[in-house]
Amino acid sequence: MLGITLSGRYKIVQHLGGGGFGQTYLAQDLQLPGNPLCVVKQLKPQSTDPITLQTAKRLFDREAQVLYKLGNHNHIPRLLAHLEQEQEFYLVQEYIEGHDLKQELPRGKRFSEAQVIALCQELLTILEFVHQQEVIHRDIKPANIVRRKLDGKLVLIDFGAVKEVATQTVNSEGHTTLTVAIGSPGYMPSEQLRGKPQFCSDIYAVGMLCIQALTGLPPNQLPEDPKTSEIIWRDQWQHNTPPEQVQASHKLADVLDTMVRYDYRQRYQTAAEALQVLTSLTPSHSSPTTISASQVIFTASANPSESTATYSAPSPISDSPADSPIEMVEPTQAPPSQQQRTPDASVNLLQEKVGNETSARLVATSRNKSYKLFGMGAAITTAVALTVGIYYFHGLTLSATENQWSQKMSLSKTLTGDSNSTNPVAITPDGKTLATGSEEGTIKFWNLQTGELKKTFKGHTSAVNVIVFSPNGQTLASGSADESIKLWNLNTEGVLHTLSGRSKGISAIVMTPDSQTLVSGDRVGNIEFWNLKNGERINAFAGHEILVTSLAVTPDGQTLVSSSQDNRIKLWDVKTGQLIRTLTAADSHHFFSVAISPNGQQIASGSWDGGIRLWDLKTGKLTQILKTDSAPIDTVVFKANGQTLVSGSADGSIRMWDLKTNKLRRTLSGHSEAVNRMVMTPDGQMLVSSGKDKAIKIWRSP
């Protein structure tokens, strides 16, 4: 590969490493002034048969879109290009000069409590953004976290999602499977090892990394409790910690224990939740504001067989020493491109002693003041400030961004529906295609960007009441008044199975996140579970007394939520079909819709009385009621980041609610009659609504 130029632009100049997923190279961009460096990852599918290559290309294109979106964050390398050449795939990413945390965490090296809090804060803040984009990293470990030489900040690299291209195969039935579990031993929890990663799987990895920093021991050298499978680590930490600090530091240990629980349901479910708890901690002793390079122990460079995207700059191209002191440059001194990506605020740290404890107060200062911090990086030198302030500033930025999103949302296109007053709608997982159901029993596919009709599926003999795409993007399910459900293969455009049970007019369907199970509800209250692979019915029971209006499944695939015109919301165990609990509200009549928050902790419901009720999924308690003008709420949907709830009303209006303040952000007017269906693209930039006025409207926020 050395000397080869990809796409006439990226010249390979050095081999950096490789492993089972492919090889990594350093390259020069010949089309930019100065020929700046970039990193090229070569990804090789395990099989080269046509079907596998076709599937690999689809996965590769999808993951490239994800990486491109993630690269808008200052602490994630930007994706510069993705290429296909001679049945091999290449990702070109931003080159990050610096060293990985593996060099900061050799065996025996221990961080202070304040340093660990800062490390955890910084990583969780990056994860919060990643998870808002509906992405699980899956391979968080020291070798995949780089301290950037420019400013000492941490950068998260090497997203495991792209490894699907290298490890997937296609079985005899045309289904994609992964040949290995993506992750690294010690940092990978049990559910991820089974091939079912959760968002909190990443939180587990961060917790294990922080425990390593506290104890000086890598995860594979920490024992497990033989009865509970929990990690035993406190004795190692307490053995090397002064007695007077142990009691004061137990809160941090409790947080880390929660992050690494064996049962993922007992962990913090979101990075935001873990951040909030960390923010409440006060370090038991002051952390230094200056750390010299001599305080950092560096080991040999990372194992070249490990898949990683950043490396120390090679000497022929850059002679900057990797262990030189790092200066954190204030925003006014940062390069223009850096200022555009992350506008930082200058801060002044004031520390004051209160009794035997030290607290940090974060005070904003005017921009004409300069403050420079020297040491190995901002994450350690400003540990106390990060503990108090980084979540606060992140929250403000996120809130402002959400407000801009809602204010900029505008009508982009209107598609003409048909005589079907429900006009069911669904969007493919890649956010490119809209599907709509019709009174005539057809399903139409539209280009979501242009509004162009692409194709039509025909098969039902009566109105299509509801449609949904499988999370893996391979199957479409359609439920009809003809009392059948059809499963369509989106590659062959043919019917895989026709499901006919005891249903009397399908009114709601949903698929589990693993794309293995479909659940349907009908107009007389029946609920049925189906195996998507063979089309066989798994379970069936009378779930409600009358019409099932809506179904939703939690992100972990464990719990089904159903709503009905019998004034009840019910929670069911997906695996057993057993009823978990029933939710009722004395002042509510007819629940028309339910949605589950992306973190799986909250249920939103819309009802006849115009109230939007928020419920705690774990306890079943009613936590909040968002009141409108008493017009029935026909549909509700969460934005993927969990910060906004959108409701569609019988008066034709669409409302956007701030879930941090529970206040109305904005009302959209466009439908002349009831809005009864809504769906949003995964990136949250487009909203599709359908109404009783036979109009399907596409809304966009630039």
XYZ file of C-alpha atoms in Angstrom:
702
model
C 0.000 0.000 0.000
C 2.899 2.400 0.602
C 3.100 4.977 -2.155
C -0.398 4.212 -3.470
C -2.731 7.177 -3.950
C -6.411 6.521 -3.263
C -9.017 8.344 -5.320
C -6.220 10.433 -6.832
C -5.920 12.327 -3.568
C -4.793 10.395 -0.473
C -1.191 9.169 -0.743
C -0.270 6.376 1.692
C 3.009 7.294 3.406
C 3.224 4.992 6.420
C 1.686 1.805 7.809
C 0.458 2.456 11.338
C -1.024 -0.846 12.430
C -3.753 -3.354 11.882
C -5.667 -6.329 13.131
C -8.561 -8.602 12.305
C -10.688 -5.767 10.945
C -8.182 -4.320 8.481
C -5.165 -2.050 8.288
C -4.538 1.577 9.217
C -2.255 3.951 7.321
C -1.021 7.489 7.523
C -1.633 9.460 4.339
C -1.166 12.911 2.881
C -3.983 14.864 1.274
C -2.480 15.938 -2.046
C -5.321 18.310 -2.879
C -4.969 20.616 0.117
C -2.232 23.205 0.653
C 0.693 21.782 2.604
C -0.483 18.183 2.030
C -1.860 17.747 5.569
C -1.866 14.329 7.212
C -4.928 12.122 7.529
C -5.627 8.562 8.646
C -6.841 5.913 6.184
C -8.552 2.774 7.462
C -8.774 -0.154 5.095
C -11.715 -2.415 5.929
C -11.888 -5.903 4.446
C -15.089 -7.999 4.483
C -14.429 -11.608 5.501
C -16.191 -12.909 2.416
C -16.086 -11.649 -1.174
C -19.227 -13.292 -2.552
C -21.548 -10.816 -4.354
C -24.308 -10.873 -1.746
C -21.894 -10.237 1.121
C -20.168 -7.423 -0.778
C -23.504 -5.804 -1.582
C -24.525 -5.978 2.064
C -21.106 -4.733 3.168
C -21.437 -1.720 0.886
C -24.824 -0.870 2.352
C -23.474 -1.170 5.901
C -20.384 0.803 4.969
C -22.392 3.671 3.475
C -24.680 3.720 6.506
C -21.843 3.774 9.004
C -20.002 6.436 7.019
C -23.075 8.632 7.382
C -23.034 8.029 11.124
C -19.332 8.841 11.425
C -19.770 11.971 9.320
C -22.492 13.166 11.672
C -20.454 12.300 14.767
C -17.425 14.150 13.399
C -19.210 17.462 13.914
C -18.128 17.170 17.556
C -14.790 18.641 18.566
C -13.782 15.504 20.470
C -14.413 13.007 17.663
C -12.245 12.823 14.502
C -13.970 14.154 11.423
C -14.725 11.797 8.556
C -13.122 13.293 5.455
C -14.095 10.662 2.875
C -15.259 7.083 2.405
C -14.118 5.140 -0.632
C -14.687 1.774 -2.281
C -11.897 0.406 -4.453
C -11.361 -3.146 -5.741
C -13.924 -4.675 -3.328
C -12.266 -3.046 -0.335
C -13.523 -0.108 1.681
C -11.604 2.867 3.002
C -12.393 5.508 5.586
C -10.373 8.721 5.565
C -10.426 10.516 8.892
C -8.915 13.553 10.530
C -5.424 12.938 11.926
C -5.201 13.677 15.656
C -1.697 14.287 16.917
C -1.230 13.176 20.492
C -0.891 10.082 22.654
C -3.477 7.575 23.789
C -4.458 6.974 27.399
C -2.746 3.603 27.308
C 0.486 5.542 27.727
C -0.905 7.379 30.757
C -2.174 4.204 32.427
C 0.643 1.662 32.618
C 0.297 -1.010 35.286
C 0.808 0.535 38.714
C 0.063 4.116 37.629
C -2.776 5.514 39.747
C -4.770 8.709 39.260
C -6.019 10.820 42.146
C -9.726 11.015 42.887
C -9.969 14.483 41.325
C -8.187 13.288 38.196
C -10.544 10.316 37.863
C -13.605 12.539 38.262
C -12.251 14.835 35.549
C -11.493 11.894 33.265
C -14.953 10.412 33.802
C -16.650 13.783 33.273
C -14.881 14.417 30.003
C -15.573 10.956 28.591
C -19.233 10.955 29.636
C -19.720 14.385 28.072
C -18.470 13.015 24.739
C -20.649 9.920 25.166
C -23.717 12.037 25.828
C -23.372 13.499 22.337
C -22.627 10.111 20.759
C -25.673 8.493 22.337
C -27.896 11.389 21.286
C -27.058 10.382 17.726
C -28.323 6.847 18.510
C -24.788 5.414 18.265
C -23.127 2.969 20.670
C -19.319 3.163 20.505
C -18.758 -0.442 21.677
C -14.975 -0.257 22.025
C -14.060 2.282 24.693
C -10.621 1.509 26.112
C -7.414 3.480 26.789
C -6.032 2.798 23.290
C -9.132 4.406 21.751
C -8.948 7.624 23.762
C -6.352 10.159 22.657
C -5.109 13.213 24.500
C -4.789 15.786 21.748
C -1.429 17.544 21.713
C -2.971 20.809 20.562
C -4.964 21.460 23.722
C -4.720 18.428 26.012
C -8.376 17.507 25.483
C -9.562 13.920 25.080
C -10.694 12.632 21.679
C -12.727 9.439 21.276
C -11.693 7.386 18.260
C -12.208 4.068 16.470
C -15.963 3.586 16.601
C -16.745 -0.118 16.626
C -19.804 0.339 14.424
C -17.718 0.486 11.252
C -16.307 -2.937 12.102
C -19.641 -4.414 11.041
C -18.359 -4.032 7.481
C -15.377 -6.241 8.230
C -17.114 -8.850 10.363
C -20.485 -9.323 8.752
C -21.457 -12.299 6.634
C -24.668 -13.207 4.834
C -26.282 -16.556 5.618
C -28.170 -18.823 3.239
C -31.393 -16.933 3.885
C -29.850 -13.607 2.973
C -29.704 -12.282 6.537
C -26.721 -10.344 7.819
C -24.880 -11.720 10.832
C -21.780 -10.681 12.752
C -19.033 -13.243 13.109
C -17.591 -11.757 16.304
C -18.744 -9.575 19.182
C -17.278 -6.106 18.758
C -15.400 -4.850 21.806
C -12.346 -5.435 23.995
C -12.076 -7.923 26.887
C -12.240 -6.293 30.286
C -14.065 -3.203 29.018
C -16.894 -5.142 27.347
C -19.895 -6.102 29.541
C -21.756 -9.395 29.310
C -24.685 -8.177 27.186
C -22.263 -6.806 24.594
C -20.381 -10.088 24.553
C -23.700 -11.737 23.646
C -24.040 -9.354 20.710
C -26.699 -7.154 22.330
C -24.948 -3.902 23.318
C -26.897 -1.185 25.111
C -26.112 2.509 25.520
C -25.090 1.730 29.090
C -22.554 -0.779 27.725
C -20.405 2.254 26.907
C -20.957 3.557 30.439
C -19.649 0.219 31.747
C -16.473 0.646 29.701
C -15.889 4.169 31.039
C -16.428 2.894 34.582
C -13.891 0.105 34.113
C -11.382 2.553 32.676
C -11.822 4.843 35.706
C -11.449 1.888 38.097
C -8.220 1.047 36.283
C -7.052 4.630 36.818
C -7.855 4.425 40.565
C -6.341 1.011 41.231
C -3.486 0.920 38.751
C -4.681 -2.511 37.560
C -6.093 -3.383 34.124
C -9.636 -4.819 34.155
C -8.559 -8.378 33.346
C -6.601 -8.469 36.590
C -9.554 -7.569 38.793
C -11.478 -10.543 40.253
C -15.231 -11.125 40.029
C -17.600 -12.182 42.775
C -18.405 -15.846 41.935
C -22.022 -15.450 43.081
C -22.954 -12.045 41.655
C -20.354 -11.634 38.864
C -19.726 -8.084 40.131
C -16.199 -6.661 39.849
C -14.215 -6.720 43.114
C -11.909 -3.698 43.131
C -12.350 -1.573 46.259
C -9.843 -3.588 48.279
C -7.137 -2.813 45.723
C -7.991 0.879 45.833
C -8.344 1.117 49.620
C -5.098 -0.794 50.169
C -3.203 1.984 48.391
C -5.299 4.918 49.637
C -4.579 6.805 52.896
C -7.222 5.891 55.523
C -8.333 9.492 55.953
C -9.287 9.661 52.256
C -11.179 6.366 51.963
C -14.293 7.446 53.850
C -14.465 10.771 52.032
C -14.128 9.067 48.649
C -16.720 6.312 49.021
C -19.253 8.305 46.994
C -17.047 8.169 43.907
C -16.614 4.419 44.438
C -20.404 4.051 44.659
C -20.792 5.877 41.339
C -18.234 3.626 39.655
C -19.884 0.515 41.097
C -23.179 1.613 39.556
C -21.498 2.226 36.202
C -20.097 -1.335 36.072
C -23.004 -3.401 37.396
C -23.168 -6.846 35.813
C -26.902 -6.410 35.089
C -27.114 -3.511 32.633
C -30.557 -2.585 33.962
C -28.964 -1.627 37.290
C -26.467 0.797 35.725
C -26.946 4.450 34.893
C -28.902 4.216 31.670
C -27.613 7.435 30.116
C -24.393 9.402 30.165
C -26.398 12.442 31.258
C -27.632 10.589 34.333
C -24.103 9.551 35.317
C -22.827 13.079 34.668
C -25.448 14.563 36.944
C -24.401 12.293 39.802
C -20.716 13.073 39.263
C -21.468 16.789 39.287
C -22.759 16.475 42.838
C -19.463 15.032 44.083
C -16.900 17.254 45.767
C -13.319 15.938 45.612
C -11.981 15.116 49.065
C -8.792 17.014 48.414
C -7.590 19.813 46.146
C -6.234 18.811 42.771
C -3.163 20.617 41.468
C -3.701 23.375 38.913
C -0.363 22.651 37.264
C 1.107 19.271 36.381
C 4.502 18.996 34.722
C 5.262 16.482 32.019
C 7.613 14.705 34.393
C 4.629 13.636 36.481
C 3.284 11.529 33.615
C 4.719 8.053 33.071
C 4.817 7.102 29.400
C 5.131 3.551 28.087
C 5.923 2.212 24.661
C 3.499 3.143 21.892
C 0.254 1.230 21.520
C 0.297 -2.303 20.195
C 0.145 -1.919 16.392
C -2.246 -4.864 16.150
C -4.864 -2.871 18.039
C -7.314 -1.067 15.822
C -6.861 2.622 16.574
C -7.060 5.796 14.549
C -4.501 8.114 16.118
C -0.816 7.760 16.733
C 2.209 9.804 17.709
C 3.393 11.812 14.705
C 6.169 9.951 12.796
C 9.559 11.616 13.098
C 10.183 12.115 9.351
C 7.133 14.370 9.174
C 6.980 15.935 12.615
C 9.741 16.211 15.183
C 7.578 17.427 18.053
C 8.321 15.390 21.198
C 5.330 13.392 22.379
C 6.064 14.061 26.029
C 6.583 17.811 25.879
C 4.480 20.041 28.167
C 1.057 20.783 26.740
C -0.353 24.294 26.736
C -4.103 24.728 26.844
C -4.625 27.699 24.571
C -7.532 29.973 25.306
C -10.230 30.333 22.616
C -8.923 33.643 21.224
C -5.612 31.965 20.412
C -7.028 28.773 18.890
C -6.904 28.281 15.116
C -9.975 29.668 13.310
C -11.190 26.189 12.386
C -11.019 25.145 16.013
C -12.927 28.223 17.132
C -15.698 27.443 14.687
C -16.106 23.876 15.864
C -16.197 24.514 19.604
C -16.545 28.094 20.897
C -15.326 27.875 24.473
C -15.897 30.342 27.281
C -12.950 31.678 29.295
C -13.271 30.834 32.956
C -11.630 31.818 36.181
C -11.327 29.203 38.907
C -11.771 30.517 42.420
C -11.120 28.106 45.235
C -12.097 28.777 48.781
C -11.684 26.677 51.891
C -14.780 25.758 53.896
C -13.862 23.817 57.052
C -11.832 20.789 56.022
C -13.332 20.590 52.506
C -12.319 22.433 49.366
C -14.945 23.498 46.877
C -14.532 24.955 43.431
C -16.586 27.816 42.096
C -16.764 28.436 38.377
C -17.074 32.109 37.464
C -17.302 33.387 33.905
C -14.861 36.168 33.073
C -14.741 38.747 30.328
C -13.199 37.713 27.019
C -10.382 40.258 27.240
C -8.739 38.327 30.079
C -6.232 35.584 29.357
C -5.649 32.431 31.372
C -3.194 29.695 30.473
C -2.937 26.324 32.130
C 0.133 24.174 31.697
C 0.355 20.425 32.178
C -0.600 17.268 30.460
C -4.131 18.375 29.704
C -7.212 20.272 30.702
C -8.937 17.154 31.990
C -6.480 16.854 34.898
C -5.462 20.457 35.482
C -9.054 21.628 35.804
C -10.504 18.586 37.539
C -12.404 20.536 40.184
C -13.785 23.004 37.665
C -14.986 20.227 35.381
C -16.756 18.537 38.270
C -18.831 21.645 38.892
C -19.117 23.285 35.537
C -18.854 21.138 32.442
C -22.285 19.565 32.764
C -23.792 22.981 33.428
C -22.320 24.515 30.301
C -23.188 21.444 28.250
C -26.771 21.674 29.411
C -27.002 25.328 28.415
C -25.548 24.622 24.981
C -27.875 21.673 24.413
C -30.923 23.659 25.511
C -30.020 26.518 23.167
C -29.458 24.079 20.304
C -32.831 22.426 20.885
C -34.553 25.792 20.919
C -32.905 26.734 17.616
C -33.977 23.387 16.172
C -37.622 23.951 17.040
C -37.642 27.583 15.899
C -36.106 26.709 12.533
C -38.478 23.822 11.823
C -40.502 24.733 8.735
C -42.714 23.066 6.143
C -40.608 21.636 3.314
C -43.085 19.620 1.210
C -46.666 18.413 1.182
C -47.561 15.039 -0.306
C -51.125 14.263 -1.294
C -52.582 11.418 0.735
C -55.700 9.458 -0.107
C -59.100 8.688 1.348
C -57.503 6.804 4.234
C -57.956 9.158 7.179
C -55.123 7.536 9.142
C -52.441 7.789 6.424
C -49.825 5.638 8.224
C -46.219 6.778 7.780
C -42.774 5.287 8.495
C -39.167 6.289 7.781
C -36.288 3.942 7.004
C -33.529 3.743 9.645
C -31.127 5.598 7.318
C -33.576 8.528 7.154
C -33.746 8.552 3.352
C -37.088 6.979 2.462
C -40.652 7.621 3.591
C -43.312 4.911 3.335
C -47.048 5.634 3.406
C -50.062 3.336 3.514
C -53.248 3.794 1.516
C -56.948 2.989 1.554
C -56.463 0.821 -1.537
C -54.095 -1.528 0.300
C -50.899 -0.213 -1.330
C -47.685 1.039 0.239
C -45.871 3.901 -1.444
C -42.183 4.739 -1.049
C -41.010 8.349 -1.399
C -37.630 10.019 -1.542
C -37.724 11.977 1.703
C -35.445 14.725 0.384
C -37.166 15.374 -2.943
C -40.695 14.089 -2.346
C -40.437 11.928 -5.477
C -42.479 8.693 -5.583
C -39.999 5.805 -5.960
C -42.108 2.621 -5.987
C -45.339 1.009 -4.817
C -45.984 -2.324 -3.085
C -49.321 -4.038 -3.700
C -50.653 -6.947 -1.679
C -53.359 -6.041 0.839
C -57.041 -6.266 -0.102
C -58.140 -3.512 2.250
C -56.809 -0.320 3.852
C -53.285 -0.329 5.275
C -53.710 0.905 8.847
C -50.129 0.849 10.112
C -46.585 0.319 8.778
C -43.179 0.030 10.428
C -39.601 -0.639 9.304
C -37.409 -3.116 11.148
C -34.515 -1.459 13.030
C -32.010 -3.269 10.780
C -33.641 -1.748 7.687
C -34.251 -5.074 5.937
C -37.975 -5.584 6.474
C -41.193 -3.592 6.320
C -44.275 -4.761 8.202
C -47.739 -3.573 7.185
C -50.964 -4.171 9.109
C -54.282 -3.976 7.340
C -58.002 -3.916 7.858
C -57.995 -7.194 5.883
C -56.914 -8.754 9.219
C -53.414 -9.656 8.045
C -49.862 -8.455 8.509
C -47.432 -8.689 5.617
C -43.657 -8.797 6.027
C -41.879 -7.364 2.980
C -38.255 -8.041 2.009
C -36.936 -4.605 1.061
C -34.132 -6.071 -1.041
C -36.267 -8.350 -3.216
C -39.435 -6.236 -2.807
C -41.434 -9.420 -2.253
C -43.570 -10.724 0.606
C -41.631 -12.820 3.116
C -44.603 -13.903 5.219
C -48.282 -13.131 5.645
C -49.283 -13.292 9.298
C -52.876 -14.228 10.032
C -53.953 -14.929 13.578
C -56.998 -14.091 15.595
C -56.646 -10.363 14.934
C -59.748 -8.415 13.948
C -58.358 -5.481 12.004
C -54.735 -4.600 12.780
C -54.505 -1.245 14.566
C -50.911 -1.151 15.869
C -47.601 -2.930 15.277
C -44.069 -2.552 16.611
C -40.767 -4.435 16.249
C -38.191 -5.174 18.924
C -34.791 -3.432 18.587
C -33.079 -6.690 17.568
C -35.461 -7.047 14.585
C -36.419 -10.551 15.746
C -39.966 -10.083 17.066
C -43.060 -8.230 15.920
C -45.969 -7.352 18.217
C -49.404 -6.496 16.876
C -52.597 -5.112 18.390
C -56.102 -5.100 16.915
C -59.426 -3.301 17.160
C -60.873 -5.674 19.794
C -57.887 -5.545 22.163
C -55.900 -8.635 21.137
C -52.089 -8.566 21.341
C -49.990 -11.096 19.413
C -46.241 -11.787 19.281
C -44.644 -13.037 16.036
C -41.262 -14.482 15.055
C -40.018 -12.298 12.209
C -37.684 -14.965 10.867
C -40.229 -17.712 10.229
C -43.507 -15.841 10.548
C -44.803 -18.092 13.325
C -46.904 -16.777 16.186
C -45.127 -16.910 19.556
C -47.848 -15.718 21.929
C -51.352 -14.264 21.882
C -53.719 -12.929 24.528
C -56.535 -10.476 25.149
C -54.521 -7.458 26.236
C -57.248 -4.826 26.376
C -61.033 -4.646 26.406
C -61.227 -2.627 23.199
C -59.088 -1.108 20.393
C -55.304 -1.180 20.919
C -54.342 2.323 19.801
C -50.553 2.212 20.079
C -47.576 -0.046 20.880
C -43.981 0.748 21.847
C -40.958 -1.294 22.977
C -38.188 -0.111 25.296
C -34.701 0.364 23.759
C -33.446 -2.746 25.586
C -36.236 -4.843 24.056
C -37.416 -6.036 27.460
C -40.730 -4.227 27.920
C -43.761 -3.669 25.680
C -46.066 -0.711 26.349
C -49.606 -0.740 24.943
C -52.362 1.875 25.039
C -56.068 1.476 24.432
C -59.410 3.211 24.289
C -60.249 1.267 27.466
C -58.438 4.107 29.327
C -55.459 1.933 30.263
C -51.760 1.752 29.475
C -50.221 -1.649 30.117
C -46.614 -2.798 30.486
C -45.734 -6.327 29.398
C -42.650 -8.534 29.628
C -41.641 -9.122 26.003
C -40.046 -12.493 26.690
C -42.913 -14.042 28.669
C -45.916 -11.932 27.698
C -46.725 -11.448 31.384
C -48.404 -8.233 32.523
C -46.025 -6.091 34.591
C -48.366 -3.260 35.582
C -51.337 -1.161 34.447
C -51.313 2.641 34.332
C -54.534 4.599 34.695
C -55.470 8.238 35.179
C -58.804 9.138 36.748
C -59.154 12.313 34.687
C -58.221 10.722 31.348
C -60.386 9.108 28.677
C -59.092 7.036 25.782
C -55.314 6.819 25.474
C -54.578 7.314 21.777
C -50.795 6.962 21.682
C -47.689 6.070 23.666
C -43.959 6.640 23.087
C -40.900 5.617 25.092
C -37.983 7.989 25.677
C -34.662 7.031 24.043
C -33.143 6.277 27.466
C -35.987 3.875 28.246
C -36.952 5.649 31.460
C -40.069 7.580 30.525
C -43.405 6.951 28.817
C -45.301 9.745 27.090
C -49.002 9.279 26.369
C -51.581 11.289 24.482
C -55.294 11.098 25.304
C -58.774 12.326 24.536
C -58.749 15.083 27.179
C -55.853 16.899 25.482
C -53.343 15.961 28.168
C -49.856 14.645 27.516
C -48.873 12.521 30.486
C -45.323 11.568 31.384
C -44.849 8.373 33.390
C -41.843 6.829 35.094
C -41.487 3.504 33.289
C -39.766 1.750 36.182
C -42.277 2.690 38.885
C -45.379 3.437 36.809
C -45.861 6.763 38.600
C -47.337 9.764 36.787
C -44.642 12.461 36.892
C -45.991 15.321 34.769
C -49.005 16.469 32.745
C -48.469 18.816 29.797
C -51.783 20.516 29.048
C -52.873 21.809 25.653
C -56.139 23.533 24.728
C -58.144 20.379 25.471
C -57.985 19.086 21.874
C -57.357 15.303 21.884
C -53.705 14.264 21.437
C -53.595 11.644 18.697
C -49.848 11.039 18.462
C -46.608 11.677 20.377
C -42.970 11.107 19.404
C -39.648 11.695 21.178
C -36.729 13.299 19.400
C -33.751 10.909 19.324
C -31.762 12.917 21.883
C -34.595 12.709 24.407
C -34.691 16.474 24.961
C -37.859 17.232 22.988
C -41.320 15.667 22.757
C -43.523 16.403 19.749
C -47.310 15.974 19.872
C -49.957 15.946 17.165
C -53.420 17.170 18.023
C -57.007 16.834 16.795
C -57.066 20.591 16.159
C -54.432 20.143 13.414
C -51.529 21.577 15.419
C -48.083 20.127 16.154
C -46.480 21.128 19.444
C -42.841 20.877 20.519
C -42.184 20.481 24.244
C -38.963 21.113 26.180
C -38.612 18.084 28.456
C -36.137 19.795 30.774
C -38.591 22.578 31.637
C -41.812 20.812 30.525
C -42.750 23.993 28.687
C -44.062 24.499 25.171
C -41.347 25.638 22.759
C -43.338 26.130 19.582
C -46.578 25.275 17.776
C -46.637 24.381 14.067
C -49.810 24.997 12.056
C -50.262 23.341 8.702
C -52.946 20.703 8.879
C -56.588 21.708 8.576
C -57.785 18.636 10.481
C -56.489 16.212 13.116
C -52.813 15.173 13.041
C -53.014 11.456 13.746
C -49.594 10.079 12.710
C -46.041 11.431 13.093
C -42.554 10.036 12.610
C -39.087 11.614 12.800
C -35.784 10.867 11.071
C -33.071 9.391 13.318
C -31.043 12.626 13.207
C -34.090 14.643 14.255
C -33.786 17.050 11.325
C -37.005 16.023 9.560
C -40.508 15.400 10.885
C -43.307 13.817 8.866
C -46.932 14.298 9.880
C -50.098 12.911 8.345
C -53.584 14.159 9.009
C -57.250 13.562 8.538
C -57.086 16.294 5.880
C -55.465 13.650 3.600
C -52.171 15.592 3.605
C -48.730 14.250 4.460
C -46.381 17.055 5.419
C -42.590 16.988 5.593
C -41.073 19.469 8.031
C -37.371 20.275 8.096
C -34.980 22.002 10.484
C -31.772 23.015 8.644
